[in-house]
mmCIF file of C-alpha atoms in Angstrom:
data_model
loop_
_atom_site.group_PDB
_atom_site.id
_atom_site.type_symbol
_atom_site.label_atom_id
_atom_site.label_comp_id
_atom_site.label_asym_id
_atom_site.label_seq_id
_atom_site.Cartn_x
_atom_site.Cartn_y
_atom_site.Cartn_z
ATOM 1 C CA MET A 1 15.035 -18.024 38.496
ATOM 2 C CA ASN A 2 16.860 -15.232 40.034
ATOM 3 C CA ASP A 3 20.558 -14.926 38.614
ATOM 4 C CA ALA A 4 21.948 -12.188 40.962
ATOM 5 C CA ALA A 5 21.774 -11.764 44.770
ATOM 6 C CA PRO A 6 19.290 -8.866 45.752
ATOM 7 C CA SER A 7 21.875 -7.112 47.793
ATOM 8 C CA ALA A 8 24.453 -6.339 44.904
ATOM 9 C CA LEU A 9 21.735 -4.614 42.715
ATOM 10 C CA PRO A 10 21.465 -0.853 42.625
ATOM 11 C CA GLN A 11 18.331 0.428 44.160
ATOM 12 C CA ALA A 12 15.377 1.245 42.086
ATOM 13 C CA ARG A 13 13.949 4.609 41.629
ATOM 14 C CA LEU A 14 10.155 5.310 42.585
ATOM 15 C CA LEU A 15 8.312 7.954 40.428
ATOM 16 C CA TRP A 16 4.808 9.026 40.873
ATOM 17 C CA LEU A 17 2.881 9.560 37.778
ATOM 18 C CA GLY A 18 -0.261 11.394 39.059
ATOM 19 C CA ASP A 19 -2.465 9.805 41.679
ATOM 20 C CA CYS A 20 -2.975 6.532 40.112
ATOM 21 C CA ALA A 21 0.108 5.274 38.820
ATOM 22 C CA LEU A 22 3.981 4.692 39.965
ATOM 23 C CA THR A 23 7.027 3.793 37.881
ATOM 24 C CA LEU A 24 10.037 2.015 39.321
ATOM 25 C CA GLU A 25 13.311 2.739 37.264
ATOM 26 C CA PHE A 26 15.812 0.222 37.480
ATOM 27 C CA GLY A 27 18.480 2.186 35.456
ATOM 28 C CA SER A 28 19.080 4.731 32.996
ATOM 29 C CA VAL A 29 20.109 3.054 29.755
ATOM 30 C CA ALA A 30 18.847 0.096 27.691
ATOM 31 C CA ASP A 31 20.957 -2.719 28.920
ATOM 32 C CA PRO A 32 20.276 -6.522 29.128
ATOM 33 C CA GLY A 33 21.105 -6.723 32.685
ATOM 34 C CA ILE A 34 18.870 -3.756 33.617
ATOM 35 C CA HIS A 35 16.219 -5.376 31.579
ATOM 36 C CA ALA A 36 16.628 -8.737 33.417
ATOM 37 C CA ARG A 37 15.868 -6.609 36.719
ATOM 38 C CA VAL A 38 12.678 -5.181 35.003
ATOM 39 C CA LEU A 39 11.517 -8.446 34.025
ATOM 40 C CA GLY A 40 12.459 -10.182 37.548
ATOM 41 C CA PHE A 41 10.462 -7.484 39.160
ATOM 42 C CA ALA A 42 7.438 -7.840 36.702
ATOM 43 C CA GLN A 43 7.319 -11.657 37.533
ATOM 44 C CA ALA A 44 7.546 -10.982 41.406
ATOM 45 C CA LEU A 45 4.603 -8.500 41.034
ATOM 46 C CA GLU A 46 2.631 -10.853 39.049
ATOM 47 C CA ALA A 47 2.982 -13.577 41.665
ATOM 48 C CA ARG A 48 2.171 -11.428 44.417
ATOM 49 C CA ALA A 49 -1.014 -10.381 42.674
ATOM 50 C CA ALA A 50 -1.883 -13.922 41.652
ATOM 51 C CA ALA A 51 -1.766 -14.902 45.308
ATOM 52 C CA GLY A 52 -4.143 -11.999 46.312
ATOM 53 C CA GLN A 53 -1.110 -10.310 48.217
ATOM 54 C CA ILE A 54 -1.418 -6.944 46.525
ATOM 55 C CA SER A 55 -4.935 -5.524 46.157
ATOM 56 C CA GLY A 56 -5.975 -2.342 44.037
ATOM 57 C CA VAL A 57 -3.316 -2.865 41.115
ATOM 58 C CA VAL A 58 -4.846 -2.622 37.714
ATOM 59 C CA GLU A 59 -2.024 -3.364 35.615
ATOM 60 C CA TRP A 60 1.921 -3.258 35.049
ATOM 61 C CA VAL A 61 3.632 -2.337 31.911
ATOM 62 C CA PRO A 62 7.502 -3.234 31.612
ATOM 63 C CA THR A 63 9.535 -1.097 29.283
ATOM 64 C CA LEU A 64 13.334 -1.297 28.634
ATOM 65 C CA ARG A 65 14.471 -0.097 32.066
ATOM 66 C CA SER A 66 11.164 0.486 34.176
ATOM 67 C CA VAL A 67 7.813 -0.896 35.121
ATOM 68 C CA THR A 68 4.973 1.364 35.733
ATOM 69 C CA VAL A 69 2.196 0.130 38.145
ATOM 70 C CA TYR A 70 -1.443 1.644 37.591
ATOM 71 C CA PHE A 71 -3.709 1.285 40.743
ATOM 72 C CA ASP A 72 -7.087 2.258 41.849
ATOM 73 C CA PRO A 73 -6.473 4.625 44.421
ATOM 74 C CA GLU A 74 -10.129 3.740 45.863
ATOM 75 C CA ARG A 75 -9.067 0.485 46.642
ATOM 76 C CA ILE A 76 -5.401 0.924 47.754
ATOM 77 C CA ASP A 77 -3.514 3.859 49.383
ATOM 78 C CA GLY A 78 -0.640 5.112 47.001
ATOM 79 C CA GLU A 79 1.783 5.660 49.649
ATOM 80 C CA THR A 80 1.310 2.106 51.036
ATOM 81 C CA LEU A 81 1.653 0.626 47.542
ATOM 82 C CA ALA A 82 4.659 2.621 46.884
ATOM 83 C CA ALA A 83 6.274 1.290 50.061
ATOM 84 C CA ASP A 84 5.235 -2.321 49.199
ATOM 85 C CA LEU A 85 6.693 -1.951 45.708
ATOM 86 C CA GLU A 86 9.991 -0.630 46.917
ATOM 87 C CA VAL A 87 10.472 -3.500 49.277
ATOM 88 C CA LEU A 88 9.384 -5.988 46.412
ATOM 89 C CA ALA A 89 11.940 -4.280 44.115
ATOM 90 C CA ARG A 90 14.927 -4.647 46.681
ATOM 91 C CA GLY A 91 14.115 -8.612 47.000
ATOM 92 C CA SER A 92 13.016 -9.458 43.241
ATOM 93 C CA GLY A 93 16.467 -9.701 41.741
ATOM 94 C CA SER A 94 17.264 -10.297 37.930
ATOM 95 C CA LEU A 95 15.000 -12.831 35.955
ATOM 96 C CA ALA A 96 17.012 -15.070 33.561
ATOM 97 C CA VAL A 97 14.439 -15.277 30.649
ATOM 98 C CA ALA A 98 14.263 -18.140 28.466
ATOM 99 C CA GLY A 99 12.836 -16.159 25.531
ATOM 100 C CA VAL A 100 12.482 -17.313 21.856
ATOM 101 C CA ARG A 101 15.403 -16.867 19.452
ATOM 102 C CA TRP A 102 13.833 -15.971 15.903
ATOM 103 C CA ARG A 103 15.641 -16.439 12.677
ATOM 104 C CA LEU A 104 13.657 -13.871 10.682
ATOM 105 C CA PRO A 105 14.019 -13.112 6.923
ATOM 106 C CA VAL A 106 14.975 -9.734 5.658
ATOM 107 C CA CYS A 107 15.387 -8.418 2.124
ATOM 108 C CA PHE A 108 17.764 -5.711 1.887
ATOM 109 C CA GLU A 109 17.253 -4.693 -1.759
ATOM 110 C CA PRO A 110 17.312 -1.029 -2.714
ATOM 111 C CA GLY A 111 13.274 -0.901 -2.903
ATOM 112 C CA PHE A 112 12.804 -2.079 0.555
ATOM 113 C CA ALA A 113 15.905 -0.211 1.953
ATOM 114 C CA PRO A 114 15.757 3.399 1.111
ATOM 115 C CA ASP A 115 18.172 4.775 4.106
ATOM 116 C CA LEU A 116 20.639 1.841 3.562
ATOM 117 C CA GLU A 117 23.087 3.466 1.114
ATOM 118 C CA GLU A 118 23.142 6.707 2.937
ATOM 119 C CA LEU A 119 23.680 4.940 6.289
ATOM 120 C CA ALA A 120 26.603 2.953 4.609
ATOM 121 C CA ALA A 121 28.255 6.291 2.973
ATOM 122 C CA ALA A 122 28.134 8.033 6.429
ATOM 123 C CA LYS A 123 29.707 5.334 8.273
ATOM 124 C CA ALA A 124 32.483 4.986 5.557
ATOM 125 C CA LEU A 125 30.924 1.175 5.159
ATOM 126 C CA SER A 126 29.883 -0.634 1.864
ATOM 127 C CA VAL A 127 26.342 -1.689 1.664
ATOM 128 C CA GLN A 128 27.518 -5.463 1.996
ATOM 129 C CA GLN A 129 29.237 -4.339 5.320
ATOM 130 C CA VAL A 130 26.117 -2.871 6.737
ATOM 131 C CA ILE A 131 24.184 -6.071 5.794
ATOM 132 C CA GLN A 132 26.816 -8.368 7.503
ATOM 133 C CA LEU A 133 26.706 -6.252 10.523
ATOM 134 C CA MET A 134 22.903 -6.647 10.896
ATOM 135 C CA THR A 135 22.774 -10.416 10.055
ATOM 136 C CA GLN A 136 25.521 -11.132 12.511
ATOM 137 C CA THR A 137 24.069 -9.471 15.214
ATOM 138 C CA VAL A 138 21.646 -11.189 18.116
ATOM 139 C CA PHE A 139 19.183 -8.350 18.829
ATOM 140 C CA HIS A 140 17.457 -8.387 22.203
ATOM 141 C CA VAL A 141 13.859 -7.457 22.528
ATOM 142 C CA TYR A 142 13.469 -5.327 25.417
ATOM 143 C CA MET A 143 9.641 -4.029 24.982
ATOM 144 C CA LEU A 144 6.790 -3.655 22.587
ATOM 145 C CA GLY A 145 5.039 -0.397 21.988
ATOM 146 C CA PHE A 146 4.171 2.437 19.664
ATOM 147 C CA GLN A 147 2.161 -0.146 17.555
ATOM 148 C CA PRO A 148 0.848 -3.447 18.459
ATOM 149 C CA GLY A 149 3.825 -5.974 17.695
ATOM 150 C CA PHE A 150 6.424 -3.112 17.581
ATOM 151 C CA GLY A 151 9.330 -4.606 19.436
ATOM 152 C CA PHE A 152 12.045 -2.461 20.624
ATOM 153 C CA MET A 153 15.198 -4.443 20.183
ATOM 154 C CA GLY A 154 18.905 -3.369 21.400
ATOM 155 C CA GLY A 155 22.186 -4.452 20.364
ATOM 156 C CA LEU A 156 22.749 -2.512 17.229
ATOM 157 C CA PRO A 157 26.450 -2.280 16.450
ATOM 158 C CA GLU A 158 27.766 1.206 17.479
ATOM 159 C CA VAL A 159 29.127 1.689 14.294
ATOM 160 C CA LEU A 160 25.664 1.756 12.702
ATOM 161 C CA GLU A 161 24.265 4.267 15.310
ATOM 162 C CA MET A 162 22.282 7.131 13.605
ATOM 163 C CA PRO A 163 19.780 9.546 14.882
ATOM 164 C CA ARG A 164 16.123 9.231 13.702
ATOM 165 C CA LEU A 165 15.356 11.446 10.511
ATOM 166 C CA ALA A 166 15.031 15.140 10.939
ATOM 167 C CA SER A 167 11.734 14.958 8.992
ATOM 168 C CA PRO A 168 9.725 11.612 9.723
ATOM 169 C CA ARG A 169 8.117 9.820 6.625
ATOM 170 C CA ARG A 170 4.573 10.242 6.106
ATOM 171 C CA GLN A 171 4.101 6.333 5.286
ATOM 172 C CA VAL A 172 6.465 3.813 6.321
ATOM 173 C CA PRO A 173 5.622 0.245 4.803
ATOM 174 C CA ALA A 174 4.586 -2.498 7.095
ATOM 175 C CA GLY A 175 7.304 -4.968 7.422
ATOM 176 C CA SER A 176 10.054 -2.309 7.176
ATOM 177 C CA LEU A 177 13.218 -3.130 9.367
ATOM 178 C CA ALA A 178 14.234 0.218 10.888
ATOM 179 C CA VAL A 179 17.363 1.522 13.312
ATOM 180 C CA ALA A 180 17.585 4.653 15.303
ATOM 181 C CA GLN A 181 20.095 5.435 17.945
ATOM 182 C CA ARG A 182 21.318 1.954 19.236
ATOM 183 C CA LEU A 183 17.605 0.421 18.550
ATOM 184 C CA CYS A 184 16.410 -1.471 15.931
ATOM 185 C CA ALA A 185 12.727 -2.430 15.052
ATOM 186 C CA VAL A 186 10.189 -3.570 12.560
ATOM 187 C CA TYR A 187 7.139 -1.457 11.607
ATOM 188 C CA PRO A 188 4.117 -3.890 11.985
ATOM 189 C CA TRP A 189 1.725 -1.513 10.129
ATOM 190 C CA ASN A 190 1.718 1.000 7.570
ATOM 191 C CA SER A 191 2.472 4.158 9.582
ATOM 192 C CA PRO A 192 4.248 7.081 9.749
ATOM 193 C CA GLY A 193 7.945 6.962 11.006
ATOM 194 C CA GLY A 194 11.351 8.564 11.831
ATOM 195 C CA TRP A 195 13.527 5.698 11.929
ATOM 196 C CA ARG A 196 15.930 4.744 9.151
ATOM 197 C CA LEU A 197 14.848 1.995 6.759
ATOM 198 C CA LEU A 198 17.276 -0.893 5.894
ATOM 199 C CA GLY A 199 15.242 -3.495 4.601
ATOM 200 C CA ARG A 200 11.774 -5.421 4.907
ATOM 201 C CA THR A 201 10.586 -8.580 6.318
ATOM 202 C CA PRO A 202 7.738 -10.472 4.898
ATOM 203 C CA VAL A 203 6.755 -12.081 8.143
ATOM 204 C CA PRO A 204 3.729 -9.965 9.907
ATOM 205 C CA LEU A 205 5.069 -9.218 13.363
ATOM 206 C CA PHE A 206 1.456 -9.040 14.651
ATOM 207 C CA ASP A 207 -1.519 -11.433 13.868
ATOM 208 C CA ALA A 208 -4.965 -10.823 15.345
ATOM 209 C CA THR A 209 -6.004 -14.348 14.446
ATOM 210 C CA ASP A 210 -3.503 -15.984 16.716
ATOM 211 C CA THR A 211 -5.558 -15.802 19.966
ATOM 212 C CA GLU A 212 -2.532 -17.119 21.886
ATOM 213 C CA ARG A 213 0.304 -14.988 20.729
ATOM 214 C CA PRO A 214 -0.809 -12.346 18.395
ATOM 215 C CA ALA A 215 2.436 -10.458 18.658
ATOM 216 C CA LEU A 216 5.271 -12.467 17.200
ATOM 217 C CA LEU A 217 8.004 -10.913 19.656
ATOM 218 C CA ALA A 218 7.897 -10.756 23.279
ATOM 219 C CA PRO A 219 10.398 -9.144 25.788
ATOM 220 C CA GLY A 220 13.216 -11.047 26.315
ATOM 221 C CA ASP A 221 13.231 -12.795 23.014
ATOM 222 C CA GLN A 222 16.088 -12.579 20.411
ATOM 223 C CA VAL A 223 16.300 -12.128 17.012
ATOM 224 C CA LEU A 224 18.734 -12.894 14.256
ATOM 225 C CA TRP A 225 18.083 -11.585 10.616
ATOM 226 C CA CYS A 226 18.641 -13.763 7.569
ATOM 227 C CA ALA A 227 19.318 -11.761 4.188
ATOM 228 C CA VAL A 228 16.891 -13.175 1.401
ATOM 229 C CA ASP A 229 16.477 -12.000 -2.035
ATOM 230 C CA ARG A 230 13.409 -10.529 -3.619
ATOM 231 C CA ALA A 231 12.062 -13.835 -5.160
ATOM 232 C CA ARG A 232 12.299 -15.539 -1.787
ATOM 233 C CA PHE A 233 10.770 -12.448 -0.087
ATOM 234 C CA ASP A 234 7.908 -12.422 -2.348
ATOM 235 C CA ALA A 235 7.183 -16.217 -2.037
ATOM 236 C CA LEU A 236 7.374 -16.190 1.887
ATOM 237 C CA GLN A 237 4.855 -13.233 1.719
ATOM 238 C CA ALA A 238 2.705 -15.298 -0.666
ATOM 239 C CA SER A 239 2.857 -18.215 1.705
ATOM 240 C CA TYR A 240 1.934 -16.406 4.666
ATOM 241 C CA ALA A 241 -0.902 -14.642 2.946
ATOM 242 C CA ALA A 242 -2.271 -17.856 1.727
ATOM 243 C CA GLY A 243 -2.285 -19.205 5.437
ATOM 244 C CA ALA A 244 0.249 -21.800 4.544
ATOM 245 C CA PHE A 245 3.150 -20.442 6.389
ATOM 246 C CA ASP A 246 3.830 -21.508 10.073
ATOM 247 C CA ARG A 247 5.579 -18.941 12.223
ATOM 248 C CA ALA A 248 6.833 -21.378 14.623
ATOM 249 C CA SER A 249 9.044 -22.383 11.838
ATOM 250 C CA LEU A 250 11.065 -19.184 12.274
ATOM 251 C CA ARG A 251 12.182 -20.243 15.535
ATOM 252 C CA ALA A 252 16.118 -20.553 15.508
ATOM 253 C CA ALA A 253 16.357 -24.497 14.888
ATOM 254 C CA PRO A 254 16.806 -26.522 11.655
ATOM 255 C CA ALA A 255 13.197 -25.986 10.718
ATOM 256 C CA ALA A 256 13.884 -21.995 10.393
ATOM 257 C CA GLU A 257 16.973 -22.717 8.516
ATOM 258 C CA GLU A 258 15.109 -25.003 5.954
ATOM 259 C CA ILE A 259 12.392 -22.563 5.328
ATOM 260 C CA LEU A 260 14.793 -19.595 4.484
ATOM 261 C CA ARG A 261 16.623 -21.627 2.076
#
């Protein structure tokens, strides 16, 4: 459903990426309104492709503020596609996404949060105040990238804004809740990383055995963090490892509240 008149929206900026890809930029910052335009355009493009009205398009990748369209230059002329995409962008409007609102557990205890005290001190806040800000904020999932299941989430309170670490860690444990600039994310896998670590969730963000939705998060979803102690963290982690934990129970509903008690 479009919730804004196309005539009221700024014109998208078209950029060439070599001879087989085009990017449509809908803004210059991470913003829910701009992201709604990204999703609106992606949905319109999907509908056109499904109806056979655009040939030669291989795939498209929505991001925080843009959509990159990959195409086969042997099947469609790039200039023709560029003109079609600009017309589509002007008419697609914004998409009001009914994404899932997740309520995810996170443990903020020191062993899981090596940067929590430093961030709190840098902002003249107590550790508890930082935790309260994190758990009282509704985070918006803009895109997945970097790793399978790695969701870039906006909405971090401005007071918590910090740059990435000057020297990235060689190893960040899977499940680490991290922040950088005005973004929040969870590392789904053990990997190097330069974001500041404030806690850890026991819930895997990517499950290869789930063929319908391997990545827990999707663009347009929302995330609320619920603080749990180490004992509850361990219990939830063990439950998931044993296959007895239903990810659907983490949707923000009474069932989610029950499982986090």
